[in-house]
Coordinates of C-alpha atoms in Angstrom, one line a residue:
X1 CA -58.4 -0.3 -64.1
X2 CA -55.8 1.4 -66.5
X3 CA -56.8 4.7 -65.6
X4 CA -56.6 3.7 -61.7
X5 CA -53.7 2.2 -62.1
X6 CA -54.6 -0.5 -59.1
X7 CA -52.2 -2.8 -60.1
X8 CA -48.5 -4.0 -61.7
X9 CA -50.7 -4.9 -65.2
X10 CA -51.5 -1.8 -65.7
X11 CA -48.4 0.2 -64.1
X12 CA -45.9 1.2 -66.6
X13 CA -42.7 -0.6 -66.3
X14 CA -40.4 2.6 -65.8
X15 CA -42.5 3.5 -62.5
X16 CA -41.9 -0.1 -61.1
X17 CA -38.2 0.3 -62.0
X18 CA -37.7 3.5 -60.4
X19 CA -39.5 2.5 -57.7
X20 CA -38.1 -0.6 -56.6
X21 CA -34.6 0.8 -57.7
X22 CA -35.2 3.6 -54.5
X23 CA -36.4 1.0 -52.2
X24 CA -33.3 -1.4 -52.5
X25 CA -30.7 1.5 -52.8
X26 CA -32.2 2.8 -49.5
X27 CA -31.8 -0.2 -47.4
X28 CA -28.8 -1.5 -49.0
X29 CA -27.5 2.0 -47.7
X30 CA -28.7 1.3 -44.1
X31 CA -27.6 -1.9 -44.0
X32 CA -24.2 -1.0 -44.9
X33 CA -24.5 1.6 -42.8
X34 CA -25.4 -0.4 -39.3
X35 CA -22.4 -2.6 -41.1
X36 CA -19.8 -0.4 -40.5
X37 CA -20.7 0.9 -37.5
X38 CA -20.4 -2.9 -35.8
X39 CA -16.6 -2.9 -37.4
X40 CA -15.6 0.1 -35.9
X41 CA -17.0 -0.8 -32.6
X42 CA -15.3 -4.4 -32.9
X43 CA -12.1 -2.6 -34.1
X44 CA -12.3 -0.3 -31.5
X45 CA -13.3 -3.0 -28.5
X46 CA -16.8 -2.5 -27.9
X47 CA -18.4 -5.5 -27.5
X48 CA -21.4 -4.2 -25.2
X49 CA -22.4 -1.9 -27.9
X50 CA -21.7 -4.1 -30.6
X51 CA -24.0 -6.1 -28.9
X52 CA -26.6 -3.1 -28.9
X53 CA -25.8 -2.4 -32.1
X54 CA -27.3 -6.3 -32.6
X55 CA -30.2 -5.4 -30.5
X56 CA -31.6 -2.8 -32.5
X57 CA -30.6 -5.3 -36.0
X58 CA -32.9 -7.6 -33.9
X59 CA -35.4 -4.9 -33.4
X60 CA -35.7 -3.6 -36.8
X61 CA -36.1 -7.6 -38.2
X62 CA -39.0 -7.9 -35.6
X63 CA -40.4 -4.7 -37.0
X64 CA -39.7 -6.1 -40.6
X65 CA -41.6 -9.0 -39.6
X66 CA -44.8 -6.8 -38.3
X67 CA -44.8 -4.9 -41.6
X68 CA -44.9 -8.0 -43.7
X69 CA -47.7 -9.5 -42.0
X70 CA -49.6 -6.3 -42.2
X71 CA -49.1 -6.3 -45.6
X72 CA -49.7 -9.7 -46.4
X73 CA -53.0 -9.8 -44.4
X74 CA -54.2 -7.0 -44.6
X75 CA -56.7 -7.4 -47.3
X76 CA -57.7 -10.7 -45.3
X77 CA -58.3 -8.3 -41.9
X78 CA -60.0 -6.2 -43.9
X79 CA -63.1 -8.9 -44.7
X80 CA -63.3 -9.7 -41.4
X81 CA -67.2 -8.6 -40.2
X82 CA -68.8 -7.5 -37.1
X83 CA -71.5 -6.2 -36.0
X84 CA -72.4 -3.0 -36.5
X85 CA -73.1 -3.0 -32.6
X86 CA -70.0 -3.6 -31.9
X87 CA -68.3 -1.1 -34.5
X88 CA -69.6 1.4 -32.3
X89 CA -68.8 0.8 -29.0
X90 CA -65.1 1.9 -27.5
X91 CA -64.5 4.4 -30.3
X92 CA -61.2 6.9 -29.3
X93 CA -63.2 10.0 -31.1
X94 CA -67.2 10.5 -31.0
X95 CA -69.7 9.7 -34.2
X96 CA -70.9 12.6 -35.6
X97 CA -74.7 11.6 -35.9
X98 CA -74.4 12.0 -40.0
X99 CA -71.4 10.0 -40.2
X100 CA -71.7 6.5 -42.3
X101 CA -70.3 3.6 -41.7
X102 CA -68.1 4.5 -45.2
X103 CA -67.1 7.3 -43.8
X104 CA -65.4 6.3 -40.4
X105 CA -63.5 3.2 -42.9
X106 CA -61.9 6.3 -44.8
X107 CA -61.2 8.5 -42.1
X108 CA -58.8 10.8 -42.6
X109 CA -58.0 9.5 -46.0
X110 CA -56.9 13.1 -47.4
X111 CA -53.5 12.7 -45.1
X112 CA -52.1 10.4 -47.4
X113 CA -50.4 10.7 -50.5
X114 CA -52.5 11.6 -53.7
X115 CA -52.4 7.9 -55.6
X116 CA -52.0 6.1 -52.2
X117 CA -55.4 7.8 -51.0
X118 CA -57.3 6.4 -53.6
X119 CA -55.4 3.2 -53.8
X120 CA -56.7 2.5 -50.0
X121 CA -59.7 4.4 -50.7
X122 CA -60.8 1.9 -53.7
X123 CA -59.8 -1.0 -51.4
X124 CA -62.0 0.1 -48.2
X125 CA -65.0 0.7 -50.6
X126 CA -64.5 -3.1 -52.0
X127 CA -64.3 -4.2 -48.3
X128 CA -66.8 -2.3 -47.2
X129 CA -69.1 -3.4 -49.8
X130 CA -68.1 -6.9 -49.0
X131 CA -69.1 -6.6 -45.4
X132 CA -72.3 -4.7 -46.2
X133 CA -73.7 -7.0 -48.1
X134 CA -73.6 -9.0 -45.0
X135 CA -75.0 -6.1 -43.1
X136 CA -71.7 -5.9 -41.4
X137 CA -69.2 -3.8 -41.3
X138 CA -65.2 -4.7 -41.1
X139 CA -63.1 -5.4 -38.1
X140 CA -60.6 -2.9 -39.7
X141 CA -60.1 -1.2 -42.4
X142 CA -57.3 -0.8 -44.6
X143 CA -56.9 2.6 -44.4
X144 CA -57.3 2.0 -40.3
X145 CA -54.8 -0.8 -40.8
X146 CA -52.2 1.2 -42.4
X147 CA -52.4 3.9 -39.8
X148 CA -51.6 1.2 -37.5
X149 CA -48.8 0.4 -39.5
X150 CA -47.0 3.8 -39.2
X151 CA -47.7 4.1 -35.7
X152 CA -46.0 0.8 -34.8
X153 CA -43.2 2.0 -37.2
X154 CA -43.0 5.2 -35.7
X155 CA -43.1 3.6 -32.3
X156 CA -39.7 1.5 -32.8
X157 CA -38.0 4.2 -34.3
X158 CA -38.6 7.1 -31.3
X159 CA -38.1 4.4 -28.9
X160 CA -34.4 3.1 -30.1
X161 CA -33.5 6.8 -30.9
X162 CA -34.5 8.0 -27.5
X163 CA -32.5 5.3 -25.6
X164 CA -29.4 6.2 -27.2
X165 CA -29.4 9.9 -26.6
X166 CA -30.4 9.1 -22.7
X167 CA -27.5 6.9 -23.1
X168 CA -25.2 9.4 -25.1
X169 CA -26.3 12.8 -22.5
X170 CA -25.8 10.5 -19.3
X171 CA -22.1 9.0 -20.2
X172 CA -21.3 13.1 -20.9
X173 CA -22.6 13.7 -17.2
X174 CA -20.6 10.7 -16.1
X175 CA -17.5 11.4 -17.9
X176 CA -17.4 14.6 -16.2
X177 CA -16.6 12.7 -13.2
X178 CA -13.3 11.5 -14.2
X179 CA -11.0 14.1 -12.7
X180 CA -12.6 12.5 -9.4
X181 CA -11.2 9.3 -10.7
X182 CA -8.0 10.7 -11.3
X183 CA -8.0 12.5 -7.7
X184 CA -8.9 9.1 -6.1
X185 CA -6.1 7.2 -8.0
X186 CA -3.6 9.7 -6.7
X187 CA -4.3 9.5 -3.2
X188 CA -2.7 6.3 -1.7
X189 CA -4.8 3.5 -0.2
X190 CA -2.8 0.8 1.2
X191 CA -5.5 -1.6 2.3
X192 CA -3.4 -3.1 4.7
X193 CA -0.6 -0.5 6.3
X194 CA -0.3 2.8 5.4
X195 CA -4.4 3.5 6.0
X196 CA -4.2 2.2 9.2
X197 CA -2.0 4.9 10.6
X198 CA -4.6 7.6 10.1
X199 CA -8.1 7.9 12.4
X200 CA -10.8 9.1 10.6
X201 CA -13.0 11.0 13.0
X202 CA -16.4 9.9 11.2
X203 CA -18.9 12.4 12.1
X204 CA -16.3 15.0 10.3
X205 CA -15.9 13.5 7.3
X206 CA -17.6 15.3 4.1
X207 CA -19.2 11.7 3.0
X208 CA -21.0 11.7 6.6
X209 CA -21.5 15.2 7.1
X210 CA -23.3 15.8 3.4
X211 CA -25.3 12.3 4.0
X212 CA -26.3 11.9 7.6
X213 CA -26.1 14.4 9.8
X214 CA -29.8 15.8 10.8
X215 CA -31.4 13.1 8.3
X216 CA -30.9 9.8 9.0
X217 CA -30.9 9.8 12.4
X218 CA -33.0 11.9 13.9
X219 CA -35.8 11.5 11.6
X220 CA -36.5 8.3 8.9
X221 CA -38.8 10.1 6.7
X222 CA -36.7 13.7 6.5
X223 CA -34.0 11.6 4.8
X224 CA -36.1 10.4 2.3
X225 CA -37.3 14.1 1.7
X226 CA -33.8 15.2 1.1
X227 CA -33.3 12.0 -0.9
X228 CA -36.0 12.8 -3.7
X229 CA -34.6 16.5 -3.7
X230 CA -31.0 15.8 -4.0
X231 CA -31.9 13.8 -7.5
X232 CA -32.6 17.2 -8.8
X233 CA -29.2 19.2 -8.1
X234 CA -25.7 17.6 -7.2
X235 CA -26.7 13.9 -7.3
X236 CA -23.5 12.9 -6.8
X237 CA -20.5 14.7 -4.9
X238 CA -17.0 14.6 -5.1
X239 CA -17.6 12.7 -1.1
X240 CA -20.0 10.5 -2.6
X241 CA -18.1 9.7 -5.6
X242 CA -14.3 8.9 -3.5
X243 CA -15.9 7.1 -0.6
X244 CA -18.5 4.7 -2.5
X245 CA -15.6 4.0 -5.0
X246 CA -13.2 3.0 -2.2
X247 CA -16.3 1.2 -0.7
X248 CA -16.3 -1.2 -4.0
X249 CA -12.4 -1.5 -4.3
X250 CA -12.3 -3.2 -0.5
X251 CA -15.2 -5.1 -1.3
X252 CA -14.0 -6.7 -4.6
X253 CA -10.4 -5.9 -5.7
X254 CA -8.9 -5.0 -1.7
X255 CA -4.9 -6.0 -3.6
X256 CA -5.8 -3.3 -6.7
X257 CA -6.5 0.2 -4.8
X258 CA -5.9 2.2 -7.9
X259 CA -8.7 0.2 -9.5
X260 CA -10.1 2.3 -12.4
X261 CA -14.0 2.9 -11.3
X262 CA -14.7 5.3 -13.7
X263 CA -13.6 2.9 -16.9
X264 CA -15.5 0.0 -14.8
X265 CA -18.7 2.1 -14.5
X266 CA -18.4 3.1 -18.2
X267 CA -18.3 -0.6 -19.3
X268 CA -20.8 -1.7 -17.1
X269 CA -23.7 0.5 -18.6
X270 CA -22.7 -0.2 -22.1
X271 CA -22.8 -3.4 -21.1
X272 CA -26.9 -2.7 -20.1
X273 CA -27.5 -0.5 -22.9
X274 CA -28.3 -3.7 -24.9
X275 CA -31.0 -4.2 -22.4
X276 CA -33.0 -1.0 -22.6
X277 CA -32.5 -0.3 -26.4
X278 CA -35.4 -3.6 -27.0
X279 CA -38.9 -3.4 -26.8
X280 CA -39.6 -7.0 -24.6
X281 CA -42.9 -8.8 -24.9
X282 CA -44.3 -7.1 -22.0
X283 CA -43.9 -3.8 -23.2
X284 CA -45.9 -4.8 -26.3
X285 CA -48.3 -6.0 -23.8
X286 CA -48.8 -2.1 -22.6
X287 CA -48.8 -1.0 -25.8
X288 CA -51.9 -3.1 -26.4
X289 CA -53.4 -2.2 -23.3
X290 CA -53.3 1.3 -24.1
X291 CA -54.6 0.9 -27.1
X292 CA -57.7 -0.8 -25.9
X293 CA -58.2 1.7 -23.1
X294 CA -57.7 4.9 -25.7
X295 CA -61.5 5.3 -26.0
X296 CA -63.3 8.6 -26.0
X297 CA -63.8 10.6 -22.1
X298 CA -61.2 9.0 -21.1
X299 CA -57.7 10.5 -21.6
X300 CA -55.9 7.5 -21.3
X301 CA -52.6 9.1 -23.0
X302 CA -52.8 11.7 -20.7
X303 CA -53.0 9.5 -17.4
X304 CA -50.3 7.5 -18.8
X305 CA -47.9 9.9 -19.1
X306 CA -47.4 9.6 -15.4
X307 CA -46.5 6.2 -14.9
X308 CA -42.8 7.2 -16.3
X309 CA -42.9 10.5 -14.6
X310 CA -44.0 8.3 -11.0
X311 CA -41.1 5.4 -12.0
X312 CA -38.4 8.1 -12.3
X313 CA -38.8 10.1 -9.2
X314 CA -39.1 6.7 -7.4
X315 CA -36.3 5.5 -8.6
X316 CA -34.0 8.4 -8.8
X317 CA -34.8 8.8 -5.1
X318 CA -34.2 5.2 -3.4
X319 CA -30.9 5.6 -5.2
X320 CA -29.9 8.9 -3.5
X321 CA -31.7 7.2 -0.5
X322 CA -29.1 4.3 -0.7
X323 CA -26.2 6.6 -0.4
X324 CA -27.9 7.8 3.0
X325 CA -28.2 4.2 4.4
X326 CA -24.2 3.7 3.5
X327 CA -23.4 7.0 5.3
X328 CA -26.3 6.2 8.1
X329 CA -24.8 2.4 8.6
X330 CA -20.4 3.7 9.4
X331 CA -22.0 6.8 11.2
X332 CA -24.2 4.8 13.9
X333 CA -21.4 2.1 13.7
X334 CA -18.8 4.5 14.5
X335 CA -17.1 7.9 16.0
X336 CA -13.5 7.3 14.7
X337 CA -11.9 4.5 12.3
X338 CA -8.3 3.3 11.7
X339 CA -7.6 4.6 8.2
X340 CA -10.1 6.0 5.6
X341 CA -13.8 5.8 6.1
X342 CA -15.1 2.3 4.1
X343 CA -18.7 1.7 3.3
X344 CA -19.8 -1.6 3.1
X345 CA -21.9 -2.5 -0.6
X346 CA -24.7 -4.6 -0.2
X347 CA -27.7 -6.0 -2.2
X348 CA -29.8 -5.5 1.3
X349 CA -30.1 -1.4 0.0
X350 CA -32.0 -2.1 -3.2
X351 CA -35.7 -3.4 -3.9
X352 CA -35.8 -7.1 -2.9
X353 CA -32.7 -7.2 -2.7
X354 CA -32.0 -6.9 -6.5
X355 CA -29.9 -4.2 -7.7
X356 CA -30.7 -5.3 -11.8
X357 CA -33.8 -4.7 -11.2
X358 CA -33.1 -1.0 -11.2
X359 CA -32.4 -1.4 -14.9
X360 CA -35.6 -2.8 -15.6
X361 CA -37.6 -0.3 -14.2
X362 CA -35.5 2.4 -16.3
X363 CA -36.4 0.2 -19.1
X364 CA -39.7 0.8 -18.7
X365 CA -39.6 4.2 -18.1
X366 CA -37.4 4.9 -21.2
X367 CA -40.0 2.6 -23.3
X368 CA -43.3 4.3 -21.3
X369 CA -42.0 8.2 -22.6
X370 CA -41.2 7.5 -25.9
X371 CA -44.7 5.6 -26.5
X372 CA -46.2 8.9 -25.0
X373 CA -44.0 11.4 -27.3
X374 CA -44.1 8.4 -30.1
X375 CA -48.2 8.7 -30.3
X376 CA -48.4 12.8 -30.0
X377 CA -46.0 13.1 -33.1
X378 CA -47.8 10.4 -34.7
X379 CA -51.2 11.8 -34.2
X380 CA -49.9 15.1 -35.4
X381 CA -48.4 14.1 -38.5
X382 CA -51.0 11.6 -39.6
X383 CA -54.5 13.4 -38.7
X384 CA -53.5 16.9 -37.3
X385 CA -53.1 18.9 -34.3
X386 CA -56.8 19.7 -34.3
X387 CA -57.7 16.0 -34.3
X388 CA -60.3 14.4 -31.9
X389 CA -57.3 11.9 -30.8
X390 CA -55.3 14.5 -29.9
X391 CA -57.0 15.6 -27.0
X392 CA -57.7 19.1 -25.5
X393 CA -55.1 21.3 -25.3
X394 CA -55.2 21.7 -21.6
X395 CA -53.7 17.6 -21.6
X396 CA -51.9 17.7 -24.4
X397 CA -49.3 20.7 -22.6
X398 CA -48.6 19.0 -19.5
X399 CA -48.2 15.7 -21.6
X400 CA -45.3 17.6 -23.2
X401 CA -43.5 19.0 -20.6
X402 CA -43.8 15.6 -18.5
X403 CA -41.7 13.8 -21.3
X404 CA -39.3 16.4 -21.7
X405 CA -38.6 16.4 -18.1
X406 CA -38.2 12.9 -17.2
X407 CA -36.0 12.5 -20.9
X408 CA -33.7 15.1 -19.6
X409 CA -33.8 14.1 -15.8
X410 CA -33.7 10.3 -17.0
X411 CA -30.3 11.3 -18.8
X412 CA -28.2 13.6 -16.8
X413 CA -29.4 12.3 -13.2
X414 CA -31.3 8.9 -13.1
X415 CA -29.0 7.1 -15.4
X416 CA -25.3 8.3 -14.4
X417 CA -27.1 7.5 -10.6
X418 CA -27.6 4.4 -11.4
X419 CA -24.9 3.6 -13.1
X420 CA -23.1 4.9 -9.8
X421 CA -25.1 3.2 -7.3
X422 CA -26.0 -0.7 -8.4
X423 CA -22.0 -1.2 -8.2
X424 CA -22.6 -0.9 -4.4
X425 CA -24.5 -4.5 -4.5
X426 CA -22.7 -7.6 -2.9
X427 CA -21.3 -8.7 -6.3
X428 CA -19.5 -6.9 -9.3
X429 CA -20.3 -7.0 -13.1
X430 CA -18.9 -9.5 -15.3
X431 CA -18.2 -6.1 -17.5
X432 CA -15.0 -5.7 -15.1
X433 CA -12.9 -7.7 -17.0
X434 CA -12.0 -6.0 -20.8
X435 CA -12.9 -9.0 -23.5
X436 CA -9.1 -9.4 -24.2
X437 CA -8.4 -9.9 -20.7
X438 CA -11.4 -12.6 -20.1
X439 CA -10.2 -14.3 -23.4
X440 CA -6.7 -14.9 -22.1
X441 CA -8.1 -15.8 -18.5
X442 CA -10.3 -18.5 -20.0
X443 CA -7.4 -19.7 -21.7
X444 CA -5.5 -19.8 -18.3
X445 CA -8.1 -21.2 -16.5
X446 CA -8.0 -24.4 -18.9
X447 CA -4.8 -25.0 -18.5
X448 CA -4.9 -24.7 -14.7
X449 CA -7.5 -26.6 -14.0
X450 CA -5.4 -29.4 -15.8
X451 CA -2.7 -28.9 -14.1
X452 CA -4.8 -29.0 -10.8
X453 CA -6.5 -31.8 -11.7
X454 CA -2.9 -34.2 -12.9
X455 CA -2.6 -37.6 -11.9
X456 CA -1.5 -39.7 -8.6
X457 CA 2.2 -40.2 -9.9
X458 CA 2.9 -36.2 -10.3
X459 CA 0.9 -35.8 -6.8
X460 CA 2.9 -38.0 -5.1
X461 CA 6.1 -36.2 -6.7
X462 CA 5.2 -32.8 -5.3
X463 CA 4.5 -34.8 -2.1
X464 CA 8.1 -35.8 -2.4
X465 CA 9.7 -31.9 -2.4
X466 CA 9.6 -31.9 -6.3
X467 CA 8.3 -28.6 -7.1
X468 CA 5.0 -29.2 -9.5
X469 CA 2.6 -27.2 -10.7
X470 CA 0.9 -24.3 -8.6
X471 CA -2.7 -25.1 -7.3
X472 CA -4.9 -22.0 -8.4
X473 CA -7.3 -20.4 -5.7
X474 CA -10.7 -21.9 -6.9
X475 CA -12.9 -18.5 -6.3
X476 CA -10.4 -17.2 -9.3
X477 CA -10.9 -20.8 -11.4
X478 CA -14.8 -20.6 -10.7
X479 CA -15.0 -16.8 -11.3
X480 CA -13.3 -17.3 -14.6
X481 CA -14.9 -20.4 -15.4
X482 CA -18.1 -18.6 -15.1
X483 CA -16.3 -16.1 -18.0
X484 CA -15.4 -18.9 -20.3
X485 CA -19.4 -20.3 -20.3
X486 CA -20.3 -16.5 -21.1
X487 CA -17.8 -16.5 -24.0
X488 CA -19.1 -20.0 -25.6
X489 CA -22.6 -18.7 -25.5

């Protein structure tokens, strides 16, 4: 046992030292790293990714969680017996005929680390010998059992890291969109005078001419041809931008037309980044599934790798397609209006009428690609390219180049499109208000509702001429209300 070195008896104190010594100094580091990164972001007003940033702490404690158990049970797993029947059946690589049942409980044992390679090695023998005597064989192994472990490590980490970079790449492509902003906010919209003194011949305008004309019309499915093309180039115009923005602003804030959109988009999909940077409990319900459907023949990794690639190109074109139905609905409506061309938002555009879930879909297409990329590099760097898991090469290219294109299309055109187009639903994000400007409207709201509320002696006065307090207009009270519920939760 001294010579193995199995154990902490006969480990010399020094090692354990050092060792435990590297372990703390490392997390400490990240922690006080993720630590500082949630002050600046409070510092600098970011609650929706402080938030996030709370997300992925949640994440990483869930995947602290998994490791423990793992490590706890896993010599318990490990004496678990089956069958030798049932060993055999579902397997994700073919049993070489002189293969023992030894030999597929240390498979690919020599990837490890020296010491760690005969640490598990030792501990699969013992199990093995456990279960043989049985005439058995074990449910898993522990050198199976800590390949699971990595991969579910590995998993969490491509996943979260992926999600920001689509996040980081698609705010660059929508940041690039604020000298539109700035044009719009220069241009005067009065939504009740000056506007009215122009006509707008509609079939001229850029918005119409770019969405409607020779598409939506004349032929239903031709405009959802050019809808799935337009994703790839120019997704969104300078027409499209101005118009759909003006759309929302008469919509939801008519007495504010120099409404910043751009800063309202912005803090809308940080707002959702918290949503897509998790890994929910149905997505571990397809990882699972895949996992029990990764047996040899086949090529379940690479039939999967088009569910994401399918998601985005549906999604990225109902959301050009929605822009066509806004510039379809004013163009049948209309040949000339009184003042600037207004769409008219609506949750009738989007699937079932819910524009959120838009994001969810996203969600799983973010989650779906990194799971594919996750198990390639996984496989790669725990068994090698030439392994049976792998895959021929002939799947394994087009595996590839399917993630990289729907990462990159996810980030510069899917995201920034929907971060565009779900504002042109029937009702706003609660992300419109900036967190000092909800806290001091929940603070007004208190003491208005008070004052509304009063008593019959201070009614009557104002029922007398005495001027009293001023009744608030209860959409604002309940909209704010609704703010002041969020903030206590």
């Amino acid at each position: 046992m001294a010579e193995g070195g199995t154990t902490l008896e006969y480990t010399p104190t020094w090692v354990v030292a050092v060792v435990c010594s590297v372990i703390v100094f490392i997390s400490l580091a990240v922690e006080r790293i993720l630590h500082f990164i949630g002050k600046y972001l409070k510092k600098k007003n970011q609650k929706p990714l402080f938030e996030a940033l709370q997300k992925i702490k949640a994440e990483l404690m869930l995947l602290g969680f998994i490791s423990l158990l793992l490590t706890v049970f896993q010599g318990r797993i490990a004496k678990i017996c089956i069958p030798k029947d049932m060993a055999n059946q579902w397997l994700p690589c073919q049993e070489k005929k002189d293969q023992t049942v030894t030999h597929i409980q240390t498979l690919f044992s020599s990837f490890l680390p020296h010491g760690t390679g005969r640490h598990l090695l030792a501990e699969a023998s013992g199990t093995a010998s456990y279960c043989t005597a049985k005439g058995k064989v074990p449910l898993l192994s522990t050198t199976a059992l800590h390949h699971l472990h990595i991969f579910i490590f590995v998993l969490a980490v491509v996943h979260v890291t992926f999600c920001a970079l689509t996040i980081l790449f698609g705010s660059t492509k929508i940041h690039q969109w604020k000298s539109w902003e700035d044009y719009a906010k220069n241009m005067e919209y009065d939504p009740e005078g000056v506007v009215r003194t122009k006509i707008t011949q509609v079939q001229e305008h850029d918005f119409i001419r770019n969405r409607f004309l020779g598409f939506g019309k004349n032929s239903e499915l031709l405009g959802w041809v050019y809808s799935f093309f337009k994703q790839f180039y120019g997704s969104v115009t300078k027409s499209d931008y101005i118009t759909l923005r003006l759309g929302f602003i008469m919509t939801h804030c008519r007495g504010n037309p120099k409404f910043n959109f751009h800063n309202y988009m912005m803090r809308a999909l940080e707002a959702d980044f918290k949503k897509v940077v998790g890994i929910s409990w149905y997505l571990w319900a397809f990882v699972v599934i895949f996992l029990l459907l990764n047996f040899v023949g086949w090529h379940t990794y690479f039939w999967i790798a088009f569910i994401p690639f399918i998601l985005l190109l549906a999604v990225g074109t109902k959301l050009e397609h929605i822009i066509t139905q806004l510039a379809q609905e004013v163009a049948e409506r209309h040949v000339a209006v009184e003042g600037e061309l207004v769409v008219q938002p609506s949750d009738n555009h989007f699937w079932f009428n819910r524009p959120r879930l838009i994001l969810r879909l996203i969600h799983i297409i973010l989650f779906q690609n990194s799971f594919e990329l996750a198990f390639f590099f996984w496989i790669w760097l725990q068994y090698g390219f030439q392994s049976c898991m792998m895959g021929q090469v002939r799947f394994i290219i087009p595996r590839l180049v399917i993630g990289v294109f729907v990462q990159f299309v996810c980030s510069y055109s899917t995201l920034p499109l929907y971060a565009f187009v779900t504002q042109m639903g029937s009702s706003y994000k609660k992300a419109i208000f900036e967190e000092h400007i909800r806290e001091g409207l929940v603070g007004w709201a208190r003491k208005a509702k008070k004052n509304n509320k009063g008593n019959a002696v201070k009614r009557s006065a104002n029922r007398s001429g005495q001027v009293g307090p001023k009744e608030e207009s209860p959409l604002v009270l309940e909209m704010v209300e609704a703010y002041g519920k969020e903030s206590a939760v």
